[in-house]
C-alpha positions as semicolon CSV with decimal commas, in nm:
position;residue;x (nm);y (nm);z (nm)
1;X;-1,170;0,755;-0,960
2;X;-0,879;0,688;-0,799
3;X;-0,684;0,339;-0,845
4;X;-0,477;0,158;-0,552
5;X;-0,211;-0,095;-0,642
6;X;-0,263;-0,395;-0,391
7;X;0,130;-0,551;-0,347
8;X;0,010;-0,904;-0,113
9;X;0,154;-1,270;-0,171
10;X;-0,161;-1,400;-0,011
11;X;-0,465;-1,450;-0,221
12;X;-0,747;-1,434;0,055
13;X;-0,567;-1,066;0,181
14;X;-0,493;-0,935;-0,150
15;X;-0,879;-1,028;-0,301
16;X;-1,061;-0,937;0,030
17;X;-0,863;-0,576;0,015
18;X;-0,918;-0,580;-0,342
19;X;-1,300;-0,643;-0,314
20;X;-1,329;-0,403;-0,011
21;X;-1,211;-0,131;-0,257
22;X;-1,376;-0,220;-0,536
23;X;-1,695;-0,151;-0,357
24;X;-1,623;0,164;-0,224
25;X;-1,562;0,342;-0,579
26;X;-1,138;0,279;-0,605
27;X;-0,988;0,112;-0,922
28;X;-0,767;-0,196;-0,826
29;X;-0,493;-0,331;-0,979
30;X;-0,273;-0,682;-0,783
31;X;0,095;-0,813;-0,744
32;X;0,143;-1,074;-0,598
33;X;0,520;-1,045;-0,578
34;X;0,780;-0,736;-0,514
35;X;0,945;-0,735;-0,871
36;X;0,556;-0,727;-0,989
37;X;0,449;-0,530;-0,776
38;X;0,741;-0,228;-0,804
39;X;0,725;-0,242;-1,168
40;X;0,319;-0,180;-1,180
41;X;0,434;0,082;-0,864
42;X;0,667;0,307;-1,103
43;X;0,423;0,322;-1,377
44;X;0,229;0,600;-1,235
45;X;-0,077;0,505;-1,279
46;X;-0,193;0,497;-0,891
47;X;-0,294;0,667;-0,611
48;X;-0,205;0,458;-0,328
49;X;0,037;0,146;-0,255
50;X;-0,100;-0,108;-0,032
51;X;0,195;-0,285;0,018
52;X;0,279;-0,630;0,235
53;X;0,618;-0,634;0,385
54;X;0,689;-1,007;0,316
55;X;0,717;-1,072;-0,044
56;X;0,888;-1,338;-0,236
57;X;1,136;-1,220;-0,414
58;X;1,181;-0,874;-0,378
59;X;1,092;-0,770;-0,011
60;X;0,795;-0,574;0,062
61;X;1,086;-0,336;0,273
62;X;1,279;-0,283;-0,065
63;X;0,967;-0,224;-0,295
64;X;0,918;0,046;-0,036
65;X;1,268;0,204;-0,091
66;X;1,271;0,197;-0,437
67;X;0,984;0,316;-0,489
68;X;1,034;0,634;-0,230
69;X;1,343;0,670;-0,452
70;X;1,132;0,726;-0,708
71;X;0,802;0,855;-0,642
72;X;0,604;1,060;-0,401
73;X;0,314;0,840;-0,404
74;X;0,198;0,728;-0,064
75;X;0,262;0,406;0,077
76;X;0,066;0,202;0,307
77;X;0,233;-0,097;0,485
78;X;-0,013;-0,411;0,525
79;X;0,166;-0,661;0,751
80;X;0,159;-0,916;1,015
81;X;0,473;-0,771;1,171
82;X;0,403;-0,602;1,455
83;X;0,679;-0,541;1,654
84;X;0,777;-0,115;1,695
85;X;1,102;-0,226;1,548
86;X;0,949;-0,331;1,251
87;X;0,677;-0,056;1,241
88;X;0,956;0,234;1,298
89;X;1,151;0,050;0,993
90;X;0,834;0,051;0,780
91;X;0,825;0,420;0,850
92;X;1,194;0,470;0,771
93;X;1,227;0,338;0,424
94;X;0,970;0,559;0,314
95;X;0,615;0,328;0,426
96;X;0,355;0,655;0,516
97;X;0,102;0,455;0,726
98;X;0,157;0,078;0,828
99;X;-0,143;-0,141;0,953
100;X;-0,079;-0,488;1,089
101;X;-0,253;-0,807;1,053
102;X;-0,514;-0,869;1,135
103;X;-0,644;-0,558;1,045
104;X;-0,979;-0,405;1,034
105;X;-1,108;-0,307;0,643
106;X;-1,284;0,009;0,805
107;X;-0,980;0,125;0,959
108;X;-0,716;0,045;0,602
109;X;-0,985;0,209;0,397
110;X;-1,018;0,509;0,623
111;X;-0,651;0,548;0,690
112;X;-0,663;0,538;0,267
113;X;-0,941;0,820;0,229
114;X;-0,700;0,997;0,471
115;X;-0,404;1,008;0,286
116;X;-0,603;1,090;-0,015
117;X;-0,765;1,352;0,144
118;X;-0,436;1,504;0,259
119;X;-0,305;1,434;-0,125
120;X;-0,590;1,638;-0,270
121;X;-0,548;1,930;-0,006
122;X;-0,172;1,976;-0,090
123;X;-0,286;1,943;-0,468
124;X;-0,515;2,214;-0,442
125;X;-0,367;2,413;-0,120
């Protein structure tokens, strides 16, 4: 089964993602802040990051780099900035997908059977 770490200061995002998973076979874990949420990151026990770029505390855009620092594991970028600017940052500090808000659940939970897809190819390829 594989478990996604859900990094998202705002309850109805974070438990609607959370749910959304849940039913479609992944294990969920929550933080609700960065320092939280890169600590459970670093542990190794997941699959996928969905991670918000506005955090208290510890910014969504350093989790991201300190993580990447880290780890290989892929990183999804959930967040109501939009702008290309923000997007192309996202991308540069390590983010491998970034979805803005509002967002469809269809389209985050396709884009992460994608990168789990591509995960399991290089595993096995």
């Amino acid at each position: 089964m594989n478990r996604v770490l859900v990094i998202d200061d705002e309850p109805a995002i974070r438990d609607s993602v959370a749910y959304a998973l849940r039913s479609e076979g992944y294990e969920v874990e929550e933080a609700v802040d960065g320092d939280t949420g890169l600590e459970q990151a670093l542990s190794g026990n997941h699959d996928v990051v969905v991670l918000d770029l506005m955090l208290p505390g510890m910014s969504g855009t350093e989790v991201c780099r300190r993580i990447r620092a880290e780890t290989a594991i892929p990183i999804i970028m959930l967040t109501a900035k939009g702008a290309e600017l923000d997007r192309v940052l996202g991308l540069e500090v390590g983010a491998d997908d970034y979805v803005t808000k509002p967002f469809s659940m269809a389209e985050l939970i396709g884009r992460i059977r994608a990168i789990l897809r591509r995960l399991e190819l290089d595993r096995t390829g």
